[in-house]
Each structure stands twice: as structure tokens, then as C-alpha cells.
mmCIF file of C-alpha atoms and ligand atoms in Angstrom:
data_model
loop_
_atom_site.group_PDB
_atom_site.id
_atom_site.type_symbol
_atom_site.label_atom_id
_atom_site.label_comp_id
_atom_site.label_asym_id
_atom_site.label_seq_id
_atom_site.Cartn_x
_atom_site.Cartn_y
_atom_site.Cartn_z
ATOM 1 C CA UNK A 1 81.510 111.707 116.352
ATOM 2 C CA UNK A 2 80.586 108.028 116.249
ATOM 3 C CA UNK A 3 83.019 104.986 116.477
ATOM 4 C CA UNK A 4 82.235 102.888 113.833
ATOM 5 C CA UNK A 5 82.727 98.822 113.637
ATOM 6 C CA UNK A 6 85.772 97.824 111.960
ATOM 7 C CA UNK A 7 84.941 94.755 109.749
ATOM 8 C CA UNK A 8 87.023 92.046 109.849
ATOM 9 C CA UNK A 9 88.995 89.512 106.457
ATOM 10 C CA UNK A 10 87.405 88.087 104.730
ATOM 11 C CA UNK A 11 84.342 90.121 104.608
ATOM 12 C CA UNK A 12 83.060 90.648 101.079
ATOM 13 C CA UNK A 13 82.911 94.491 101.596
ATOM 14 C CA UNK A 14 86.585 94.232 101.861
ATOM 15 C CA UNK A 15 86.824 92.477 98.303
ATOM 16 C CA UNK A 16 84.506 95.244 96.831
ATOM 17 C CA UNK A 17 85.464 98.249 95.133
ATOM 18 C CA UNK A 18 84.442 101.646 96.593
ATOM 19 C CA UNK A 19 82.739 103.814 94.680
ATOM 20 C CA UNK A 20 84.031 107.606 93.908
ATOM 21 C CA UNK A 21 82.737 110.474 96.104
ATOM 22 C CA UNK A 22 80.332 113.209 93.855
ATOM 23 C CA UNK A 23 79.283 114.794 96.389
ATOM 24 C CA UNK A 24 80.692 116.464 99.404
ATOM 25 C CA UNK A 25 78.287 117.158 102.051
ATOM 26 C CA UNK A 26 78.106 117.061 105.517
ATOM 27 C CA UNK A 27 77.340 113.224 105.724
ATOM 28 C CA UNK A 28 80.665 113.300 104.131
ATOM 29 C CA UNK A 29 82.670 114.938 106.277
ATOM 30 C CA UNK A 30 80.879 113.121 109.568
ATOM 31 C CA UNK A 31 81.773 109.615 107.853
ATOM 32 C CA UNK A 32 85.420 111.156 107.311
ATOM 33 C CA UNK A 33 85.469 112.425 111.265
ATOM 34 C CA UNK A 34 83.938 108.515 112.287
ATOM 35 C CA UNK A 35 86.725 107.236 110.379
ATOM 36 C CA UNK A 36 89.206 109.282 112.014
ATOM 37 C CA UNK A 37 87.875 109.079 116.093
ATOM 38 C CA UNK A 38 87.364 104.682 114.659
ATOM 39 C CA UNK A 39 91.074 104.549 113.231
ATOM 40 C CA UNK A 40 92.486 106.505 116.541
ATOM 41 C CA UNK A 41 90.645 104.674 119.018
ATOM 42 C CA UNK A 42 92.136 101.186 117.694
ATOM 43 C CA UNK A 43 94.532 102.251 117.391
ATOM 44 C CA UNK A 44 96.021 102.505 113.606
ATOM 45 C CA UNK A 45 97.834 104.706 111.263
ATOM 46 C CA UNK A 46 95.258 104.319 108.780
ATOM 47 C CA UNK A 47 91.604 103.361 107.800
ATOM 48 C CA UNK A 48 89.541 102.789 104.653
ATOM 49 C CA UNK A 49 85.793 103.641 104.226
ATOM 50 C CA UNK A 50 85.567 99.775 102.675
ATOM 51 C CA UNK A 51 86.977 99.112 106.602
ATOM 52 C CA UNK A 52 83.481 100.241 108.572
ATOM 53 C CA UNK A 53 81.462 99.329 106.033
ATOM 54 C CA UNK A 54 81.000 101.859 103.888
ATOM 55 C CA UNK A 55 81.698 101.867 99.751
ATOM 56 C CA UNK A 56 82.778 105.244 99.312
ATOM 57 C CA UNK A 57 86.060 106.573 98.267
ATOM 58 C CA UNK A 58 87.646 107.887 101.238
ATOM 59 C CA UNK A 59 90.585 107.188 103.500
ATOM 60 C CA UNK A 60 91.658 108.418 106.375
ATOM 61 C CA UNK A 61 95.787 108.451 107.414
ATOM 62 C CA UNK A 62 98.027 109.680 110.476
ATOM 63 C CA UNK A 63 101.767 108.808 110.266
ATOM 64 C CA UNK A 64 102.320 110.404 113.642
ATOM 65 C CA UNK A 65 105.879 110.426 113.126
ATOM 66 C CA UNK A 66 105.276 112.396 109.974
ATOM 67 C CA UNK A 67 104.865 116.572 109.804
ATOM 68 C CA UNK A 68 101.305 115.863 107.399
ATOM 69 C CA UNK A 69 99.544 114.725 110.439
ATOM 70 C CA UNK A 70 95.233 113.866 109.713
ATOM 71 C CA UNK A 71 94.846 113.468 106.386
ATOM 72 C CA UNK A 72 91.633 112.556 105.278
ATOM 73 C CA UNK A 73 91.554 111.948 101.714
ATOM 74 C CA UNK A 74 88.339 111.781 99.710
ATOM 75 C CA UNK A 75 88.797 109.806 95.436
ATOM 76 C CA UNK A 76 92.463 109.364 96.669
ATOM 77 C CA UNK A 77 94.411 108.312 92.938
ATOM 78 C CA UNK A 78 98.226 107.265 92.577
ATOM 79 C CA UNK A 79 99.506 109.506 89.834
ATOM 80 C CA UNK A 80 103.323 108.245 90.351
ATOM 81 C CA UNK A 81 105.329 105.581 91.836
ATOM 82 C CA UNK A 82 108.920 105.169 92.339
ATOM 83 C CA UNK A 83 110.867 102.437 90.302
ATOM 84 C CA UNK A 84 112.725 101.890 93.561
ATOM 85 C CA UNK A 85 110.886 99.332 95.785
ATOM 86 C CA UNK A 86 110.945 99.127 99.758
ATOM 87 C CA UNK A 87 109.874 96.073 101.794
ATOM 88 C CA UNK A 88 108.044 96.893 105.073
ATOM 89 C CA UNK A 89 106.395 95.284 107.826
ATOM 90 C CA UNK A 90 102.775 95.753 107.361
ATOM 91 C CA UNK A 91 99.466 95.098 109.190
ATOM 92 C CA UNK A 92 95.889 96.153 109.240
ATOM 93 C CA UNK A 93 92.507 96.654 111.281
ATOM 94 C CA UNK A 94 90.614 93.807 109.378
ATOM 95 C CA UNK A 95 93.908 91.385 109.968
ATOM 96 C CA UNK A 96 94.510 92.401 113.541
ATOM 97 C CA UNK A 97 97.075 90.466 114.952
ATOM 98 C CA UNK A 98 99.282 89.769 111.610
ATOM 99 C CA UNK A 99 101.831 91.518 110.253
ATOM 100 C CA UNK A 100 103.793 90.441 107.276
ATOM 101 C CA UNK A 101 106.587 92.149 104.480
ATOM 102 C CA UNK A 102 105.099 93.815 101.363
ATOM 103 C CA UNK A 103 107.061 94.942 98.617
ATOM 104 C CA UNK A 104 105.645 98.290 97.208
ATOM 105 C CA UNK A 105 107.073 101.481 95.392
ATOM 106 C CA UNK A 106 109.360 103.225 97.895
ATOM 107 C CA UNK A 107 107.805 107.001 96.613
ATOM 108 C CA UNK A 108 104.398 107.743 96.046
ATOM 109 C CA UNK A 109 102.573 111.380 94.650
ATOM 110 C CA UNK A 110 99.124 110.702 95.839
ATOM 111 C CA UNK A 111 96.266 113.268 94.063
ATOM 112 C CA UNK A 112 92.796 113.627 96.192
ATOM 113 C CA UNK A 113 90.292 115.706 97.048
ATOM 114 C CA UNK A 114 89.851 117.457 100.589
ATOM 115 C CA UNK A 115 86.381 116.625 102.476
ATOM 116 C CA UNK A 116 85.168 119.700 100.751
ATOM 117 C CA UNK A 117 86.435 118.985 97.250
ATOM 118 C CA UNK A 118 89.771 121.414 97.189
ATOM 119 C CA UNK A 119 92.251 119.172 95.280
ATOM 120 C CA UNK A 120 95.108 117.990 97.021
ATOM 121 C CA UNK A 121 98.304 116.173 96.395
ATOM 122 C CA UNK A 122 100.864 114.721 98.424
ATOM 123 C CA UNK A 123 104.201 113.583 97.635
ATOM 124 C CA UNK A 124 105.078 110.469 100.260
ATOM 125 C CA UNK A 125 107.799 108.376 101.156
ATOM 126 C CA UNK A 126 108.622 105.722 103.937
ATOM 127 C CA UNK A 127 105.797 105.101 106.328
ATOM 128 C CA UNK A 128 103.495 107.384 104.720
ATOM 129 C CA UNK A 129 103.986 106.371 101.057
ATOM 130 C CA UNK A 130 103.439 102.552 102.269
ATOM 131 C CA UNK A 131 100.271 103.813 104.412
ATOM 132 C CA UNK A 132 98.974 105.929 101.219
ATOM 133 C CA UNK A 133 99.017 102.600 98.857
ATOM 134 C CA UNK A 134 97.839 100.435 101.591
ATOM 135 C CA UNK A 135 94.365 102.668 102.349
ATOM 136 C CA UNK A 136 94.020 102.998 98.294
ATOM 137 C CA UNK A 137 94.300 99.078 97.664
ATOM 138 C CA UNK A 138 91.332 99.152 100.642
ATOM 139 C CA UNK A 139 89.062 101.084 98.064
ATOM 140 C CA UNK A 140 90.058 98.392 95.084
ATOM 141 C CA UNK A 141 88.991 95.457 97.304
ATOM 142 C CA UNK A 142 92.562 94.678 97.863
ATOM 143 C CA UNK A 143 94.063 93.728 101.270
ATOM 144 C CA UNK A 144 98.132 93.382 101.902
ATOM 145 C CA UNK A 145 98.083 89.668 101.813
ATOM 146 C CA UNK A 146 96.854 89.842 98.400
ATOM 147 C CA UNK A 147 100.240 90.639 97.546
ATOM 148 C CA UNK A 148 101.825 87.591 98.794
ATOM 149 C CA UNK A 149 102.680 84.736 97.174
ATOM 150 C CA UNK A 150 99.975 81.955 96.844
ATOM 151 C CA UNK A 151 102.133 80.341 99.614
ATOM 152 C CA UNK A 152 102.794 82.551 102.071
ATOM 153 C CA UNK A 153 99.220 84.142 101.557
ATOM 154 C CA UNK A 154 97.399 80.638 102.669
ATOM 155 C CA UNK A 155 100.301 80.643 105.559
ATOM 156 C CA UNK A 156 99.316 84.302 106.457
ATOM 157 C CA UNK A 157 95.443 82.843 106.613
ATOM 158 C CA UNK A 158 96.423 80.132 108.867
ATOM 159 C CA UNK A 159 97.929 82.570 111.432
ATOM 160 C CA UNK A 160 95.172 84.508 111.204
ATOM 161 C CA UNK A 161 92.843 81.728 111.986
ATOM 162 C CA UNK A 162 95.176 80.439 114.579
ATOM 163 C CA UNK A 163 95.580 84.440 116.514
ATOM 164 C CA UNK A 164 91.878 84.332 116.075
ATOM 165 C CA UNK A 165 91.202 80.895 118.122
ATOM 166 C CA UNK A 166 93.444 81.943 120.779
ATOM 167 C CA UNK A 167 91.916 85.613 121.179
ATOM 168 C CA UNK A 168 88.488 83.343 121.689
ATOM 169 C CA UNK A 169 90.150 81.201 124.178
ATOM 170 C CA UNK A 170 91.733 84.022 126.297
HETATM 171 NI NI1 LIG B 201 94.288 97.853 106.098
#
């Protein structure tokens, strides 16, 4: 297994839209094990193929304080959402350093394909549901500040920019 380089917003591969998985073959499943030693080694709960680089469909999740543990989920689609909404805290590999609240579906039934093509679906809630929709927006080109407001989007850039200056100073 190989750690792979986490890009960081606003790279234009994480504006792009992955492309869906045909074939599952062992450069699959190595990419899928990179993405999983990458997302550990961070650390994070959750990492995106868009996230190293890559333009494939495939995500990788672990919600340690769920019972699903690694999931690694290859043309990951939400079939169902929840009406009810749930604001959490969120943050991410490319944005390290800022966290903000996102408003998403508070249930999620996720349906994917295993690294060897067996279908899969997952029905999610808390943590997990939040994780599933954040890794799926990756693969859309869509990061969690993108669901801000205008407003507190630009704010959320400025922080970034200012964490970033004083990560170079340290
Ligand atoms: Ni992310």
C-alpha cells in the first residue's frame, strides 16, 4: 500500500466530476487500499478518489464509532434521503483546519458496488449518513462549503487562507 497526496481547495480536480468505475480490477482495489492506508494516516473518517487525484468513482469511509467499520464504496448513488434535516459540524482533508455547520438529510440509503462489483447498500444515519453524502458530493465536484451561503462561504475562504498563512509561519 502507497500513501497517496491529498490535494488541497481549490484544486480543479476537486471541482471535477469523477467518472463511474466499469471495471474492477486489481488497480482498483490497490487505489481503494491507497485511499484507505491515505485517509487513516491523516487522519479522517472519510476520503474521495477526486481527494488524491484520481477521477474515478470511489470513496472510502470509517465512522469508527459505527458497527460498518471500512467501507470502501466503488459508483456510490443516493437512492433516498430523509425529509428530516440534521446540522453537523463538518470538515475535510482538502480544507484542513476548517470546520463549519452543514445542513443535510438526517437518513441516507446509499446503493454501491463492492471493490469487486457485488452490489451493496447501506442504510445510514448520524455520522455516517453525513460522511456518506459528504464523500459522494467529492465525486460531483462538490465540497461542504459549497453549501454555504454566498456569505459565509467567502468567510469560510478567508479562514482558510488565514489557518493557511499561519501553518506557513509556524
Ligand atoms: Ni471532504
Amino acid at each position: 500500500m502507497t500513501l497517496r497526496t491529498i490535494v488541497s481547495y481549490p484544486d480543479p480536480v476537486l471541482a471535477a466530476t469523477a467518472e463511474r468505475v466499469e471495471v474492477f480490477d486489481e488497480e482498483l482495489r490497490q487505489l481503494a487500499d491507497d485511499m484507505a492506508e491515505t485517509m487513516y494516516a491523516a487522519p479522517g473518517v472519510g476520503l474521495a478518489a477526486n481527494q488524491v487525484g484520481v477521477l474515478k468513482r470511489i470513496i472510502v469511509v470509517d465512522v469508527t464509532d459505527d458497527q460498518t467499520g471500512l467501507l470502501k464504496l466503488v459508483n456510490p448513488e443516493i437512492a433516498w434521503t430523509s425529509e428530516t434535516l440534521a446540522d453537523h459540524e463538518e470538515g475535510c482533508l482538502s480544507l484542513k483546519g476548517l470546520y463549519e455547520h452543514v445542513k443535510r438529510p438526517d437518513e441516507v440509503i446509499v446503493k454501491a458496488q463492492s471493490v469487486t462489483g457485488e452490489p451493496i447498500e447501506i442504510k445510514a444515519e448520524g455520522l455516517l449518513a453525513v460522511c456518506l453524502q459528504h464523500e459522494i458530493d467529492h465525486l460531483n465536484g462538490i465540497v461542504f462549503i459549497d453549501h454555504l451561503s454566498r456569505l459565509k462561504k467567502d468567510r469560510a475562504c478567508t479562514k482558510l487562507k488565514k489557518l493557511r498563512r499561519r501553518e506557513h509561519e509556524d
